[in-house]
Amino acid sequence: RPPSDLVAPEITYHVPQAHPPPPHRTSALVRPHGPSAPPPKLLDRPLPMTITPVYPPKPPTILSQQALPPSRADRTIDKVVFGNICFRTWYPSYYGKEVLGDASASTGKGGSKDAGGKDQSGGKASSRKDREHHLVLERLHVCPSCFKYSKELVAWWGHVRMCERRAYVPGRKIYVHPRGRRKVLVPQGSKTPGGAKKRRGEGGVRYTEEIVQDDGEWSIWEVDGEKDGLFCQNLSLFAKLFLDNKSVFFDVTGFNYFLLVYTPPVVPPLEGTTDDHAPTPQITGFFSKEKMSWDNNNLACILVFPPWQRKGLGALLMGASYEISRREGILGGPEKPISDLGKKGYKRYWSGEIARWLLGLDLQDPNAGQEVLVDVNDCSQATWIHPDDCLLILRDMGVVEEAGMGPGKPEAKEQSKDAAGEQDEEAPPVGEEADKEIKVVSRVRVDKQAVRRYVSEHRINLERTCDAEGFVEGYAIKAPEVDDDEEEEN
């Protein structure tokens, strides 16, 4: 055999002997001793180990989601870029496939509403599939002038610059708000010097009243949904991102839209320049109204865009809707049901109108020395608020107390001009005939001090939100009807 290159390992055998115990090994988690410190003794009790737990870092996405307010699980667009402002959406969108792709069809299935304004699904909670549904589009770019939208930033920005140069608002201007000083709610931090301090356990952001001076012009423009159909459709699609119960997006021919527009003051051009273009108007909100409402609704939906909320602009739109109803001679109110956010705004507006009317009454008649009797109809006729809404607010304010039974107000009879002229010649009814018209009813007493406390606690502004003199002369005022006999005489 040829010799092998492999070498057998050398094996050494050791006889087992008694060895001293190995030195005590300290754990890796224990701080090691210094070089001058004596070694620990085995007979002493070992020192307790100090272990600091280290948790794995959480993903940054989870922290950002916890900081954001809760949102609907079926949202398809995260944020909108409205001019030079970017803010978050609240509710799912109804934009077409050119924006959302195939997800737009699934979104439209769950958005149908019945006559009562409720979802046909019965208001069930979102399914697991909906909760796991991710946002389709991170940002949607919307033109602040015409509300046209795009997913691409470059094409959208070129369109926005063109619209801003036009400085065009569709429709016609029907109202100009008088310039002056007004109160707005401004978020106030707890560390701001001179501001209101936040109490312990009080969540959310506190708001303080601040008086501001109007520099530009606030106006309301009326847009016909039949003439400017594309504009109203784009406006409705944009509004759906912030309204839960809006169901009209494309069939806008039966509605009029009233835009709240802010026009900044004209800035004089700099020396050596000829840039004298008109300032760009900014649409900050709107409300819509049916052209023919069988329920006498003076408002279908209302929205102030999120960047301009909490500035009293919603009350301005509400006041304008009631002033238009007064000019038309139609007593009505907003379309029911009202959203939760809309209820808060309307309760504040109604309570301010009713409180101003109550505090302006003279409860004592200086001539007769008796109390002045008023009823809900008087309140409704003075404020043009529906009697049902007046009763709702009076109960909510808690400013009335039971006053027992007593004679009510005599019913006012509606008479024609001829009948009124004939009655002027006759003597007014006296004696038993006049007593028969007065009925004994349950009465309540209004406490003026309670009204003032309610106004002070809720920080309600008693100034009129809408100036009746700011409307265009003759707007929404119907011409008096002329009889056929009078036309023949003329």
Coordinates of N, CA and C in Angstrom, one line a residue, residues 174-177 219-221 258-260 286-289 297-299 312-328 333 349 384 464-471:
I174 N -75.3 89.0 -4.8 CA -76.6 89.4 -4.3 C -76.4 90.1 -2.9
Y175 N -75.3 90.0 -2.2 CA -75.1 90.5 -0.9 C -73.7 90.9 -0.6
V176 N -73.5 92.0 0.0 CA -72.2 92.5 0.5 C -72.3 92.8 2.0
H177 N -71.5 92.1 2.7 CA -71.5 92.3 4.2 C -70.8 93.6 4.5
S219 N -68.9 88.7 0.6 CA -70.1 88.8 -0.3 C -70.6 87.4 -0.5
I220 N -71.9 87.4 -0.9 CA -72.6 86.1 -1.3 C -73.0 86.2 -2.7
W221 N -72.7 85.1 -3.5 CA -73.0 85.0 -4.9 C -74.0 83.9 -5.1
F258 N -75.4 79.3 -3.1 CA -75.1 80.6 -2.6 C -73.6 80.5 -2.0
L259 N -72.7 81.1 -2.7 CA -71.3 81.1 -2.3 C -70.9 82.2 -1.4
L260 N -70.1 81.9 -0.4 CA -69.6 82.9 0.5 C -68.2 83.2 0.0
F286 N -70.5 77.6 1.4 CA -71.7 77.8 0.6 C -72.9 77.2 1.3
F287 N -74.1 77.5 0.8 CA -75.2 76.7 1.1 C -76.1 76.6 -0.1
S288 N -76.8 75.5 -0.2 CA -77.7 75.2 -1.4 C -79.1 75.3 -0.9
K289 N -80.0 75.5 -1.9 CA -81.4 75.7 -1.7 C -82.2 75.2 -2.9
N297 N -88.4 74.5 2.7 CA -87.0 74.5 3.2 C -86.3 75.7 2.6
N298 N -85.6 76.5 3.5 CA -84.8 77.6 3.0 C -83.3 77.2 2.8
L299 N -83.0 76.0 3.1 CA -81.6 75.5 3.0 C -81.6 74.0 2.9
G312 N -67.5 82.4 12.7 CA -68.8 83.0 12.6 C -69.3 83.1 11.2
L313 N -68.7 82.4 10.2 CA -69.2 82.5 8.8 C -70.4 81.6 8.6
G314 N -70.5 80.5 9.4 CA -71.7 79.7 9.2 C -73.0 80.4 9.7
A315 N -72.9 81.2 10.7 CA -74.0 82.0 11.2 C -74.4 83.1 10.1
L316 N -73.4 83.6 9.4 CA -73.7 84.5 8.3 C -74.5 83.9 7.2
L317 N -74.1 82.7 6.8 CA -74.9 82.0 5.8 C -76.3 81.6 6.3
M318 N -76.4 81.2 7.6 CA -77.8 80.9 8.1 C -78.6 82.2 8.1
G319 N -78.0 83.3 8.6 CA -78.8 84.5 8.6 C -79.2 85.0 7.2
A320 N -78.4 84.7 6.2 CA -78.7 85.1 4.8 C -79.9 84.2 4.3
S321 N -79.9 82.9 4.7 CA -81.0 82.1 4.2 C -82.3 82.5 4.8
Y322 N -82.3 82.9 6.1 CA -83.6 83.4 6.7 C -84.0 84.7 6.2
E323 N -83.0 85.6 5.9 CA -83.4 86.9 5.3 C -84.0 86.7 3.9
I324 N -83.5 85.7 3.1 CA -84.1 85.5 1.8 C -85.5 84.9 2.0
S325 N -85.7 84.1 3.0 CA -87.1 83.6 3.3 C -88.0 84.7 3.6
R326 N -87.5 85.7 4.4 CA -88.4 86.8 4.8 C -88.7 87.6 3.6
R327 N -87.8 87.8 2.7 CA -88.1 88.6 1.5 C -89.1 87.9 0.6
E328 N -89.0 86.6 0.6 CA -89.9 85.8 -0.3 C -91.3 85.6 0.4
G333 N -87.4 76.5 7.2 CA -86.2 76.2 7.9 C -85.3 75.3 7.1
Y349 N -77.4 79.6 16.5 CA -78.0 80.7 15.7 C -79.4 81.0 16.2
W384 N -88.6 84.9 12.1 CA -88.8 84.1 10.9 C -88.2 82.7 11.1
R464 N -76.7 91.1 15.0 CA -77.3 90.4 13.8 C -76.2 89.9 12.9
T465 N -76.3 88.6 12.5 CA -75.2 88.1 11.7 C -75.3 88.5 10.2
C466 N -76.5 88.8 9.7 CA -76.7 89.2 8.4 C -77.4 90.6 8.3
D467 N -76.9 91.5 7.5 CA -77.5 92.8 7.4 C -78.5 92.9 6.3
A468 N -79.7 93.2 6.6 CA -80.8 93.2 5.6 C -80.5 94.3 4.5
E469 N -79.8 95.3 4.9 CA -79.5 96.4 3.9 C -78.4 96.0 2.9
G470 N -77.7 94.9 3.2 CA -76.6 94.5 2.3 C -77.0 93.8 1.1
F471 N -78.3 93.4 0.9 CA -78.7 92.7 -0.3 C -78.9 93.7 -1.4

